[in-house]
Amino acid sequence: MPADVLFVGAGPANLTAAYTLAKRLDAAGKSSDFTIMVIEKGKSVGDHILSGAVMDPRAIAEAWGKDWRTRGCPVEADVTEEKVFTLTPADARPMPFIPPTLDNHGNVIVALSEVVTWMKTEVESLGVMVAEGQPAATPVIEGGVVTGVHLVDTSRNPDGSEGDGFALGAEIAAKVTVFGEGSRGSCTKILVDRLGLSGPNPQVYGTGVKELWEIPKGRIRKGTVWHSAGWPLPSTTYGGSWCYAQSDTRVSIGFVTALDGGDPGLDPFEIMQTWKRHPMMSALLADGTLIKGGSKTIPEGGWWSRPQSFGEGFLILGDGGSLTNIARLKGIHTAIKSGQLAGETLADALLKGDTSAKALKKYEDKLQASWLKDELWQARNWRQAFTKGFTLGSLHAGAMWVLGGSIFTDRLPIHSDASAMRHGDASANRHFKADGKTTFDKLTGVFQAGSVHDEHQPSHLKIADTSICAGKCKSEYGNPCERFCPASVYEMVDAPDGGKKMQVNFSNCVHCKTCDILDPYQIITWTVPQDSGGPKYLGL
Ligand code: SF4
C-alpha cells in the first residue's frame, strides 16, 4: 500500500501539515499526481485527543486562513477574563497581576477533539485519505532510512498466538513518513531510540487529568480562565490547575502534575480529585454533573529536549518534537505551526522530486527562522528551573524569562522522570476516599473516558520482566505503577504461591503513557492495541 506522504496520527500538527501540503499541490495543479494518507489509531479522529484547552489563534489563522472560524472550526468561547490563584488548603489568593506567560488576551477556549474533527473534514475535501482505526505498530527502517510503517497485527489471541482471521499488519510504504503521534508516541519512541535522535536534554512530562462539568448558572461567566499553583502539590513538584468556562454552565477543569518530583507514591489522578475539595472548587462544582473525563501526558522539556526533527524519509512534528511551550501552558498553536512548516517543506520536496534528508531539512530551517523558534527559545530553560522546587523555580524562571530565556548558560540540564524517582513505599499513606459527588475513583474515571478494549487480544502493555514487580520493585518502591496509572491498570494481586503477582487490567487503559515514562526500571512498554480500542474523548 504505497503513499507519497504518510502522516502517522491525526492530531493538529499532522492535519495542518496534510492541509498545507494538499493546498500547495492543488495550487500547482498536481494534486492528482500524489497520494497523501493520514492514519489514526483511534476508531474516529478526535477519540484519542485530549487538551485543556486555551488556544492562541495565531498559528491556525496563518495555516488555515483568517476565515478559519467562519469556515466552521468549533470554538467554545473567547477568553474574556483571567485570574491566577495561589492555593493554600483553605484559601485562594488571586495574584495582583497576570504573569506575561499566562496572558490569554485574544485567545480562545476550544475542545481540541472537536477542532481536529473539523480539520479532518477540511483535509478530506482536498483529496487527502484519512484512515481511522489503523494503529501503526512500528516504523519501517531500512539502513537508517524510514520507508513507512507496519500496522498492528490483527486477531492475535491473548497469548499472542494467531487466532481466527489472523492477519499480519500491513506495511504502508511512503517516500516520507511524518510522525505526529502526540506525547510519547510509540513509533516516534522507536524511531528516536533506533536512530539516536534524542536532544541534549531528556524529555520530561506532566500528567494532566481533565474533567468536563455542567454546573448551576451564576457561578462563572463564559470565557473565564483560571489557573492555580500550590495546594495540593508539595512545593517540590511542578504543576497546577486550570478552569476554563466554555459557557456560563459548562467548565473544563483539570490538574497537571509533573512526573519528576521523585515521590514513588505520586498519583496525578488523586491529586486532581483532592484539588476539587478546595473550597473554591467545591463551591464551583456543588450540585454539578461530571460529563466526561480523561488523562494524558504533556511533554514539558521544551527546546533542549527536542529530538532531531528530520532525516532520511521522515519528519517529527508537534508534541513528539517537544514543541509544547510549557511556560505558556500551550502546545496547540506550536503544533499547528510545525504542521504548516512541514506541509510547505513536503510540497516543495514532492514538486521538485527530491524527498532526501537534505530536502526535508528545510523543515528544521523554516522552524529555526520562524516565530515558533523565538517563542520556544525564550522558554528553553523554563521547566529545568523548577527542579529546585516551586518557589525558587518561579523566581529563577521569571528572571530568565525577562532576560530572554537564560542566565549565564544557554542550556540548563534536567533528569528524566524515571531516573528522578526515589526509593520509598508507594503504598504508604493511602487515605483518599472519593465521595462520588465531586470526587471519584479511578474506575469511574475510566468510565468517564469511555475507554474500552476488546479483552480477547494480547495486552498492549508489555512488561519485560514481571518478576521485578513482586520482587525488586515491591521492596525498592512499593509498586508505584499502582499509584501513577490514572486508570487502575496495574494491580498486585494474590499469587497461588502465597505471594503477590502483577495483574495488568489493560482494557482500562486511557492511553496517557505515564507508565511508559515513569516506570523506574523502564520495563513497561506501551504499544498500540490491535482493536483500535481506547478512550472516546470526542467532545471533551
Ligand atoms: Fe496510562 Fe499506562 Fe495506565 Fe494506560 S496503563 S492509563 S498508558 S499509565
Coordinates of C-alpha atoms and ligand atoms in Angstrom, one line a residue:
M1 CA 0.0 0.0 0.0
P2 CA 2.1 2.9 -1.2
A3 CA 1.8 6.6 -0.4
D4 CA 3.9 9.6 -1.3
V5 CA 3.4 11.1 2.2
L6 CA 2.1 9.1 5.1
F7 CA 1.0 11.0 8.3
V8 CA 1.0 8.9 11.4
G9 CA -1.5 10.3 13.9
A10 CA -4.4 12.7 13.2
G11 CA -3.6 15.5 15.6
P12 CA -3.4 19.2 15.0
A13 CA 0.2 19.1 13.7
N14 CA -0.3 16.3 11.1
L15 CA -3.7 17.5 9.9
T16 CA -2.3 21.0 9.4
A17 CA 0.7 19.6 7.5
A18 CA -1.6 17.5 5.3
Y19 CA -3.8 20.5 4.7
T20 CA -0.9 22.8 3.8
L21 CA 0.6 20.1 1.5
A22 CA -2.7 19.4 -0.2
K23 CA -3.4 23.1 -0.8
R24 CA 0.0 23.7 -2.3
L25 CA -0.2 20.7 -4.6
D26 CA -3.7 21.8 -5.6
A27 CA -2.4 25.3 -6.4
A28 CA 0.3 23.8 -8.6
G29 CA -2.3 21.6 -10.4
K30 CA -0.6 18.5 -9.2
S31 CA -2.9 17.1 -6.5
S32 CA -3.8 14.0 -8.6
D33 CA -0.1 13.1 -9.0
F34 CA 0.4 12.3 -5.4
T35 CA -1.1 10.1 -2.7
I36 CA -1.4 11.7 0.8
M37 CA -2.6 9.5 3.6
V38 CA -3.3 10.1 7.3
I39 CA -3.6 7.1 9.6
E40 CA -5.1 7.4 13.1
K41 CA -5.0 4.7 15.8
G42 CA -8.4 5.7 17.3
K43 CA -11.6 4.5 15.8
S44 CA -12.5 8.1 15.0
V45 CA -10.4 11.2 14.6
G46 CA -10.6 13.0 17.9
D47 CA -11.2 9.9 20.0
H48 CA -7.7 10.0 21.4
I49 CA -7.2 13.8 21.5
L50 CA -7.2 15.5 24.9
S51 CA -6.3 19.0 25.8
G52 CA -7.4 21.8 28.2
A53 CA -7.7 23.9 26.1
V54 CA -7.0 27.6 25.5
M55 CA -5.6 28.1 22.0
D56 CA -3.5 31.0 20.7
P57 CA -5.2 31.6 17.3
R58 CA -2.1 33.0 15.6
A59 CA -1.0 29.7 14.0
I60 CA -4.4 28.5 12.9
A61 CA -5.0 31.8 11.2
E62 CA -1.7 31.6 9.4
A63 CA -2.0 28.0 8.3
W64 CA -5.8 27.6 7.7
G65 CA -6.6 31.2 6.7
K66 CA -8.0 34.1 8.5
D67 CA -11.5 32.8 7.9
W68 CA -10.9 29.6 10.0
R69 CA -13.7 30.4 12.4
T70 CA -16.3 31.3 9.8
R71 CA -15.5 28.1 7.9
G72 CA -16.7 26.1 10.9
C73 CA -13.8 25.4 13.2
P74 CA -15.5 25.0 16.5
V75 CA -14.7 27.5 19.3
E76 CA -16.4 27.2 22.7
A77 CA -15.6 30.8 23.9
D78 CA -13.4 33.8 23.5
V79 CA -11.3 34.4 26.7
T80 CA -12.9 37.4 28.4
E81 CA -11.4 37.4 31.9
E82 CA -8.5 35.8 33.6
K83 CA -7.3 35.1 37.2
V84 CA -4.3 33.3 38.6
F85 CA -4.5 32.0 42.1
T86 CA -2.1 30.7 44.7
L87 CA -3.8 28.0 46.7
T88 CA -3.4 27.1 50.3
P89 CA -5.6 24.3 51.8
A90 CA -8.3 26.8 52.9
D91 CA -7.6 29.9 50.8
A92 CA -7.3 31.0 47.1
R93 CA -5.2 34.2 46.8
P94 CA -5.6 35.9 43.4
M95 CA -2.3 37.2 42.1
P96 CA -2.4 41.0 41.8
F97 CA -1.3 40.8 38.1
I98 CA -1.4 38.1 35.3
P99 CA 2.2 36.8 34.6
P100 CA 3.0 37.6 31.0
T101 CA 3.4 33.9 30.2
L102 CA -0.3 33.3 31.3
D103 CA -1.8 36.3 29.5
N104 CA -4.6 34.9 27.4
H105 CA -5.9 38.1 26.0
G106 CA -7.1 37.4 22.4
N107 CA -7.0 33.6 22.9
V108 CA -10.0 31.1 22.6
I109 CA -11.3 28.2 24.6
V110 CA -11.6 25.1 22.4
A111 CA -12.3 21.4 22.7
L112 CA -9.3 20.1 20.7
S113 CA -11.0 16.8 19.8
E114 CA -13.7 18.9 18.0
V115 CA -11.1 21.1 16.3
V116 CA -9.3 18.1 14.8
T117 CA -12.7 16.6 13.7
W118 CA -13.2 19.8 11.7
M119 CA -9.7 19.7 10.3
K120 CA -10.3 16.1 9.1
T121 CA -13.3 17.2 7.0
E122 CA -11.2 20.0 5.5
V123 CA -8.3 17.8 4.5
E124 CA -10.6 15.1 3.1
S125 CA -12.3 17.8 0.9
L126 CA -8.8 18.3 -0.6
G127 CA -8.4 14.6 -1.5
V128 CA -6.4 13.5 1.5
M129 CA -7.2 10.0 2.5
V130 CA -7.9 9.7 6.3
A131 CA -7.9 6.1 7.5
E132 CA -9.3 5.8 11.1
G133 CA -8.8 2.7 13.3
Q134 CA -5.4 2.0 11.8
P135 CA -2.8 1.7 14.6
A136 CA 0.8 1.9 13.4
A137 CA 2.9 -0.6 15.4
T138 CA 6.4 0.2 14.2
P139 CA 8.2 2.4 11.8
V140 CA 9.9 0.5 9.0
I141 CA 13.6 1.5 9.0
E142 CA 16.0 0.1 6.4
G143 CA 19.6 1.1 6.6
G144 CA 18.8 4.3 8.5
V145 CA 16.0 5.2 6.1
V146 CA 12.4 5.3 7.1
T147 CA 10.3 3.7 4.4
G148 CA 6.9 3.6 6.1
V149 CA 5.2 1.9 9.0
H150 CA 3.8 -1.5 9.8
L151 CA 0.2 -1.6 11.1
V152 CA -0.5 -3.8 14.1
D153 CA -1.3 -7.5 13.5
T154 CA -4.9 -8.3 13.9
S155 CA -6.8 -11.3 15.5
R156 CA -4.0 -12.5 17.8
N157 CA -5.2 -14.5 20.8
P158 CA -4.4 -13.1 24.3
D159 CA -1.3 -15.4 24.5
G160 CA 0.0 -13.9 21.2
S161 CA -0.8 -16.9 19.0
E162 CA -2.7 -16.5 15.7
G163 CA -6.4 -16.5 16.1
D164 CA -9.3 -16.9 13.7
G165 CA -8.9 -14.3 10.9
F166 CA -5.3 -13.5 11.9
A167 CA -3.5 -11.1 9.6
L168 CA -0.1 -9.7 9.8
G169 CA -0.1 -5.9 10.0
A170 CA 0.1 -4.4 6.5
E171 CA 3.1 -2.3 5.6
I172 CA 2.3 1.2 4.3
A173 CA 5.3 2.4 2.3
A174 CA 5.9 6.1 1.8
K175 CA 8.5 8.4 0.4
V176 CA 8.1 10.4 3.6
T177 CA 6.6 9.3 6.9
V178 CA 5.5 12.2 9.2
F179 CA 5.2 11.3 12.9
G180 CA 2.7 13.4 14.7
E181 CA 1.6 10.9 17.3
G182 CA 1.4 13.3 20.3
S183 CA 3.0 12.8 23.6
R184 CA 5.3 9.8 23.9
G185 CA 4.2 8.4 20.6
S186 CA 5.1 4.7 20.3
C187 CA 6.5 4.8 16.8
T188 CA 8.3 8.0 17.5
K189 CA 9.9 6.5 20.5
I190 CA 11.3 3.5 18.5
L191 CA 12.5 5.9 15.8
V192 CA 14.3 8.2 18.2
D193 CA 15.9 5.3 20.0
R194 CA 16.9 3.4 16.9
L195 CA 18.4 6.3 15.0
G196 CA 19.8 8.1 18.1
L197 CA 17.8 11.2 17.5
S198 CA 17.4 12.4 21.2
G199 CA 18.0 16.0 22.0
P200 CA 20.7 17.3 24.5
N201 CA 18.2 17.0 27.4
P202 CA 15.9 14.0 28.1
Q203 CA 12.2 14.6 27.7
V204 CA 10.2 15.2 30.9
Y205 CA 6.5 15.0 31.2
G206 CA 3.5 16.0 33.3
T207 CA 0.3 14.0 33.6
G208 CA -2.9 16.0 33.1
V209 CA -6.3 14.9 34.3
K210 CA -9.2 16.7 32.8
E211 CA -12.9 16.7 33.6
L212 CA -15.9 18.5 31.9
W213 CA -18.6 19.6 34.2
E214 CA -22.1 21.1 33.9
I215 CA -22.7 23.4 36.8
P216 CA -25.6 25.6 38.0
K217 CA -25.8 29.1 36.5
G218 CA -24.4 32.2 38.3
R219 CA -21.0 30.8 39.4
I220 CA -18.7 31.7 36.5
R221 CA -19.0 33.6 33.2
K222 CA -18.4 32.2 29.8
G223 CA -14.9 32.9 28.7
T224 CA -13.4 33.0 32.2
V225 CA -9.9 31.4 32.6
W226 CA -8.5 30.5 36.0
H227 CA -5.1 28.9 36.7
S228 CA -3.7 28.0 40.1
A229 CA -0.4 26.9 41.6
G230 CA 0.3 25.5 45.0
W231 CA -2.0 23.2 47.0
P232 CA -2.4 20.2 47.0
L233 CA 1.1 19.8 45.4
P234 CA 4.1 19.6 47.6
S235 CA 6.5 22.6 47.0
T236 CA 9.0 20.1 45.3
T237 CA 6.6 19.2 42.5
Y238 CA 5.8 21.3 39.4
G239 CA 2.3 21.6 38.3
G240 CA -1.0 23.4 38.7
S241 CA -4.7 23.6 37.7
W242 CA -6.9 25.1 35.1
C243 CA -10.6 26.0 34.9
Y244 CA -11.9 27.2 31.6
A245 CA -15.6 28.3 31.2
Q246 CA -16.9 27.1 27.9
S247 CA -20.3 28.6 28.7
D248 CA -22.0 30.0 31.8
T249 CA -22.7 26.5 32.9
R250 CA -20.0 24.3 31.4
V251 CA -16.4 24.2 32.6
S252 CA -13.3 22.3 31.6
I253 CA -11.2 21.7 34.7
G254 CA -8.0 19.9 35.2
F255 CA -4.7 19.4 37.0
V256 CA -1.3 18.8 35.6
T257 CA 1.3 17.1 37.8
A258 CA 5.0 16.9 36.8
L259 CA 6.4 13.4 36.9
D260 CA 10.0 14.3 38.1
G261 CA 9.1 15.1 41.7
G262 CA 10.7 11.8 42.9
D263 CA 7.9 10.6 45.1
P264 CA 7.1 6.9 44.3
G265 CA 3.6 7.5 45.7
L266 CA 2.8 10.2 43.1
D267 CA -0.8 9.8 41.9
P268 CA -1.8 12.5 39.4
F269 CA -5.5 11.3 39.4
E270 CA -5.7 11.5 43.2
I271 CA -4.1 15.0 43.2
M272 CA -6.8 16.1 40.7
Q273 CA -9.6 14.7 43.0
T274 CA -8.0 16.3 46.1
W275 CA -7.8 19.7 44.4
K276 CA -11.6 19.6 43.7
R277 CA -12.0 19.6 47.5
H278 CA -10.6 23.1 47.8
P279 CA -13.3 25.4 49.0
M280 CA -13.1 27.5 45.7
M281 CA -13.6 24.4 43.6
S282 CA -16.2 22.6 45.7
A283 CA -18.3 25.8 45.7
L284 CA -18.0 25.9 41.9
L285 CA -18.9 22.2 41.4
A286 CA -21.5 21.7 44.1
D287 CA -24.6 20.1 42.6
G288 CA -22.9 19.9 39.3
T289 CA -22.6 16.9 37.0
L290 CA -19.4 15.3 35.7
I291 CA -19.9 14.8 31.9
K292 CA -16.6 13.3 30.7
G293 CA -13.0 12.9 31.8
G294 CA -9.6 11.7 30.8
S295 CA -5.9 11.8 31.3
K296 CA -2.8 12.3 29.1
T297 CA 0.8 13.2 29.4
I298 CA 2.3 16.5 28.2
P299 CA 5.9 16.8 27.1
E300 CA 7.3 19.7 29.2
G301 CA 11.0 19.6 28.4
G302 CA 10.8 22.2 25.6
W303 CA 13.6 23.3 23.2
W304 CA 16.5 21.3 24.7
S305 CA 14.5 18.1 24.7
R306 CA 13.7 18.3 21.0
P307 CA 14.7 15.2 19.1
Q308 CA 16.2 15.7 15.6
S309 CA 13.2 16.7 13.6
F310 CA 14.1 15.3 10.2
G311 CA 16.0 12.5 8.5
E312 CA 16.0 10.2 5.5
G313 CA 12.3 9.5 4.9
F314 CA 10.8 11.2 8.0
L315 CA 9.8 14.3 9.9
I316 CA 8.7 14.6 13.6
L317 CA 6.1 17.2 14.4
G318 CA 4.2 18.7 17.4
D319 CA 4.3 17.2 20.9
G320 CA 6.5 14.3 19.6
G321 CA 9.0 17.0 18.5
S322 CA 8.9 18.6 22.0
L323 CA 7.3 21.8 20.7
T324 CA 5.0 22.5 23.7
N325 CA 5.6 25.9 25.3
I326 CA 5.2 24.8 29.0
A327 CA 5.8 28.4 30.2
R328 CA 2.6 29.4 28.4
L329 CA 0.8 26.1 29.1
K330 CA 0.2 25.8 25.3
G331 CA 1.1 23.3 22.6
I332 CA -1.8 23.6 20.1
H333 CA -0.6 26.7 18.3
T334 CA 3.0 25.4 18.3
A335 CA 1.8 22.0 16.9
I336 CA -0.2 23.8 14.2
K337 CA 2.8 26.0 13.2
S338 CA 5.1 23.0 13.0
G339 CA 2.5 21.4 10.7
Q340 CA 2.3 24.4 8.4
L341 CA 6.1 24.5 8.1
A342 CA 6.2 20.7 7.4
G343 CA 3.5 21.0 4.8
E344 CA 5.3 23.7 2.9
T345 CA 8.5 21.6 3.0
L346 CA 6.8 18.5 1.8
A347 CA 5.1 20.3 -1.1
D348 CA 8.5 21.7 -2.2
A349 CA 10.0 18.3 -1.9
L350 CA 7.3 16.4 -3.9
L351 CA 7.1 19.1 -6.6
K352 CA 10.9 19.0 -7.1
G353 CA 11.0 15.2 -6.9
D354 CA 13.5 15.3 -4.0
T355 CA 12.5 13.8 -0.7
S356 CA 16.0 13.3 0.6
A357 CA 17.0 14.2 4.2
K358 CA 18.7 17.3 2.6
A359 CA 15.3 18.4 1.2
L360 CA 13.5 17.6 4.4
K361 CA 16.0 19.6 6.5
K362 CA 14.2 22.7 5.1
Y363 CA 11.5 21.9 7.8
E364 CA 14.1 22.5 10.5
D365 CA 15.5 25.6 8.7
K366 CA 12.0 27.0 8.5
L367 CA 11.3 26.3 12.1
Q368 CA 14.6 27.9 13.2
A369 CA 13.6 31.0 11.1
S370 CA 10.0 31.3 12.4
W371 CA 8.4 32.9 15.4
L372 CA 8.0 29.3 16.8
K373 CA 11.7 29.2 17.4
D374 CA 11.7 32.7 19.1
E375 CA 8.8 31.6 21.3
L376 CA 10.3 28.3 22.4
W377 CA 13.8 29.8 22.7
Q378 CA 12.6 32.3 25.4
A379 CA 11.1 29.3 27.3
R380 CA 14.1 27.0 26.7
N381 CA 15.1 26.7 30.4
W382 CA 11.7 27.2 32.0
R383 CA 11.0 23.7 33.1
Q384 CA 14.5 23.0 34.3
A385 CA 14.3 25.9 36.7
F386 CA 11.5 24.1 38.7
T387 CA 13.6 21.1 39.6
K388 CA 14.7 23.0 42.7
G389 CA 11.2 23.5 44.0
F390 CA 8.3 25.7 43.0
T391 CA 9.1 29.0 44.9
L392 CA 12.8 29.1 43.8
G393 CA 11.8 27.8 40.4
S394 CA 9.2 30.6 39.9
L395 CA 11.8 33.3 40.7
H396 CA 14.5 31.7 38.6
A397 CA 12.2 31.0 35.6
G398 CA 10.7 34.5 35.9
A399 CA 14.1 36.2 35.9
M400 CA 15.2 34.1 32.9
W401 CA 12.1 35.0 31.0
V402 CA 12.7 38.7 31.5
L403 CA 16.4 38.2 30.3
G404 CA 15.4 36.3 27.2
G405 CA 15.4 32.7 28.5
S406 CA 18.7 32.2 30.3
I407 CA 21.1 33.4 32.9
F408 CA 24.9 32.6 32.4
T409 CA 24.3 29.4 30.4
D410 CA 22.2 28.7 27.4
R411 CA 21.1 25.2 28.5
L412 CA 20.2 24.1 31.9
P413 CA 20.2 20.3 32.3
I414 CA 17.4 18.1 33.6
H415 CA 17.0 14.4 34.6
S416 CA 14.4 12.0 33.1
D417 CA 11.3 11.4 35.2
A418 CA 12.0 7.7 35.8
S419 CA 15.6 8.4 37.0
A420 CA 14.4 11.0 39.4
M421 CA 12.2 8.6 41.4
R422 CA 13.5 8.0 45.0
H423 CA 13.3 4.7 46.8
G424 CA 10.3 4.5 49.2
D425 CA 7.0 2.9 49.7
A426 CA 4.4 4.0 47.1
S427 CA 1.6 2.2 49.0
A428 CA 2.1 4.2 52.3
N429 CA -0.3 6.9 53.4
R430 CA -3.2 6.0 51.1
H431 CA -6.1 7.8 52.8
F432 CA -8.0 9.3 49.9
K433 CA -11.7 8.3 49.7
A434 CA -13.9 9.6 46.8
D435 CA -17.3 10.9 47.8
G436 CA -19.0 10.0 44.4
K437 CA -20.3 13.6 44.1
T438 CA -17.5 15.8 43.3
T439 CA -14.6 13.4 43.7
F440 CA -14.4 10.0 42.0
D441 CA -12.3 6.8 42.0
K442 CA -10.2 5.7 39.1
L443 CA -12.7 3.2 37.7
T444 CA -15.3 6.0 37.4
G445 CA -12.6 7.9 35.6
V446 CA -12.2 5.0 33.1
F447 CA -15.9 5.0 32.6
Q448 CA -15.9 8.8 32.0
A449 CA -13.1 8.4 29.5
G450 CA -15.3 5.9 27.6
S451 CA -12.2 3.6 27.4
V452 CA -12.9 0.1 26.1
H453 CA -10.6 -2.6 24.7
D454 CA -11.5 -6.0 23.4
E455 CA -10.2 -8.3 26.1
H456 CA -9.6 -11.1 23.6
Q457 CA -6.2 -9.8 22.5
P458 CA -2.7 -9.6 23.9
S459 CA -2.2 -6.9 26.4
H460 CA -0.8 -3.8 24.7
L461 CA 1.1 -3.0 27.9
K462 CA 4.3 -5.1 27.7
I463 CA 6.2 -5.8 30.9
A464 CA 9.7 -7.1 30.0
D465 CA 10.1 -9.0 33.3
T466 CA 7.2 -9.3 35.8
S467 CA 9.4 -11.0 38.4
I468 CA 10.8 -7.5 39.1
C469 CA 7.3 -6.3 40.1
A470 CA 6.8 -8.7 43.0
G471 CA 10.5 -8.6 44.0
K472 CA 12.8 -5.7 43.5
C473 CA 10.1 -3.1 42.7
K474 CA 8.0 -4.1 45.7
S475 CA 10.9 -3.7 48.1
E476 CA 12.5 -0.6 46.5
Y477 CA 9.5 1.5 45.5
G478 CA 6.3 -0.3 46.7
N479 CA 5.0 -0.8 43.2
P480 CA 4.5 2.9 42.1
C481 CA 2.6 1.8 38.9
E482 CA -0.4 1.1 41.1
R483 CA -0.4 4.8 42.1
F484 CA 0.7 6.7 39.0
C485 CA -1.6 5.0 36.5
P486 CA -4.8 7.0 36.4
A487 CA -6.8 4.0 35.3
S488 CA -6.0 1.2 37.8
V489 CA -4.4 -0.9 35.0
Y490 CA -1.7 -2.2 37.3
E491 CA -2.7 -4.3 40.3
M492 CA -0.6 -6.5 42.6
V493 CA -2.9 -9.5 43.4
D494 CA -2.5 -12.6 45.4
A495 CA -0.4 -15.3 43.7
P496 CA -1.1 -19.1 44.1
D497 CA 2.3 -19.4 45.9
G498 CA 1.0 -17.1 48.7
G499 CA 3.0 -14.1 47.4
K500 CA 1.9 -11.4 45.0
K501 CA 1.9 -11.1 41.2
M502 CA 1.2 -8.3 38.7
Q503 CA -2.2 -8.2 37.0
V504 CA -2.5 -5.9 34.0
N505 CA -6.1 -4.7 33.5
F506 CA -5.2 -3.4 30.1
S507 CA -8.8 -2.8 29.0
N508 CA -8.9 0.1 31.4
C509 CA -6.0 1.9 29.7
V510 CA -6.8 5.5 28.7
H511 CA -3.5 5.8 26.6
C512 CA -1.9 8.5 28.8
K513 CA 1.6 6.9 28.5
T514 CA 2.5 7.7 32.2
C515 CA 3.6 4.1 32.8
D516 CA 5.9 4.0 29.7
I517 CA 7.6 7.2 31.0
L518 CA 7.7 6.8 34.8
D519 CA 8.3 3.1 35.5
P520 CA 11.6 3.3 37.4
Y521 CA 13.1 0.1 35.8
Q522 CA 11.8 1.1 32.3
I523 CA 10.4 -2.4 31.7
I524 CA 6.9 -1.2 30.7
T525 CA 6.4 -0.5 27.0
W526 CA 3.2 0.9 25.8
T527 CA 2.2 -0.5 22.4
V528 CA -0.9 0.0 20.2
P529 CA -3.8 -2.4 20.9
Q530 CA -4.8 -4.5 17.9
D531 CA -8.5 -3.5 18.1
S532 CA -8.0 0.4 17.9
G533 CA -9.6 0.5 21.4
G534 CA -9.0 3.2 23.9
P535 CA -10.7 6.3 25.2
K536 CA -13.5 8.2 23.5
Y537 CA -12.6 11.9 24.1
L538 CA -14.7 13.3 21.3
G539 CA -16.4 16.4 22.8
L540 CA -14.1 16.6 25.8
Ligands
SF4_1 FE1 -1.8 5.5 31.2 FE2 -0.2 3.3 31.2 FE3 -2.3 3.4 32.9 FE4 -2.6 3.2 30.2 S1 -1.6 1.7 31.6 S2 -3.7 4.5 31.6 S3 -0.9 4.4 29.4 S4 -0.5 4.7 32.9

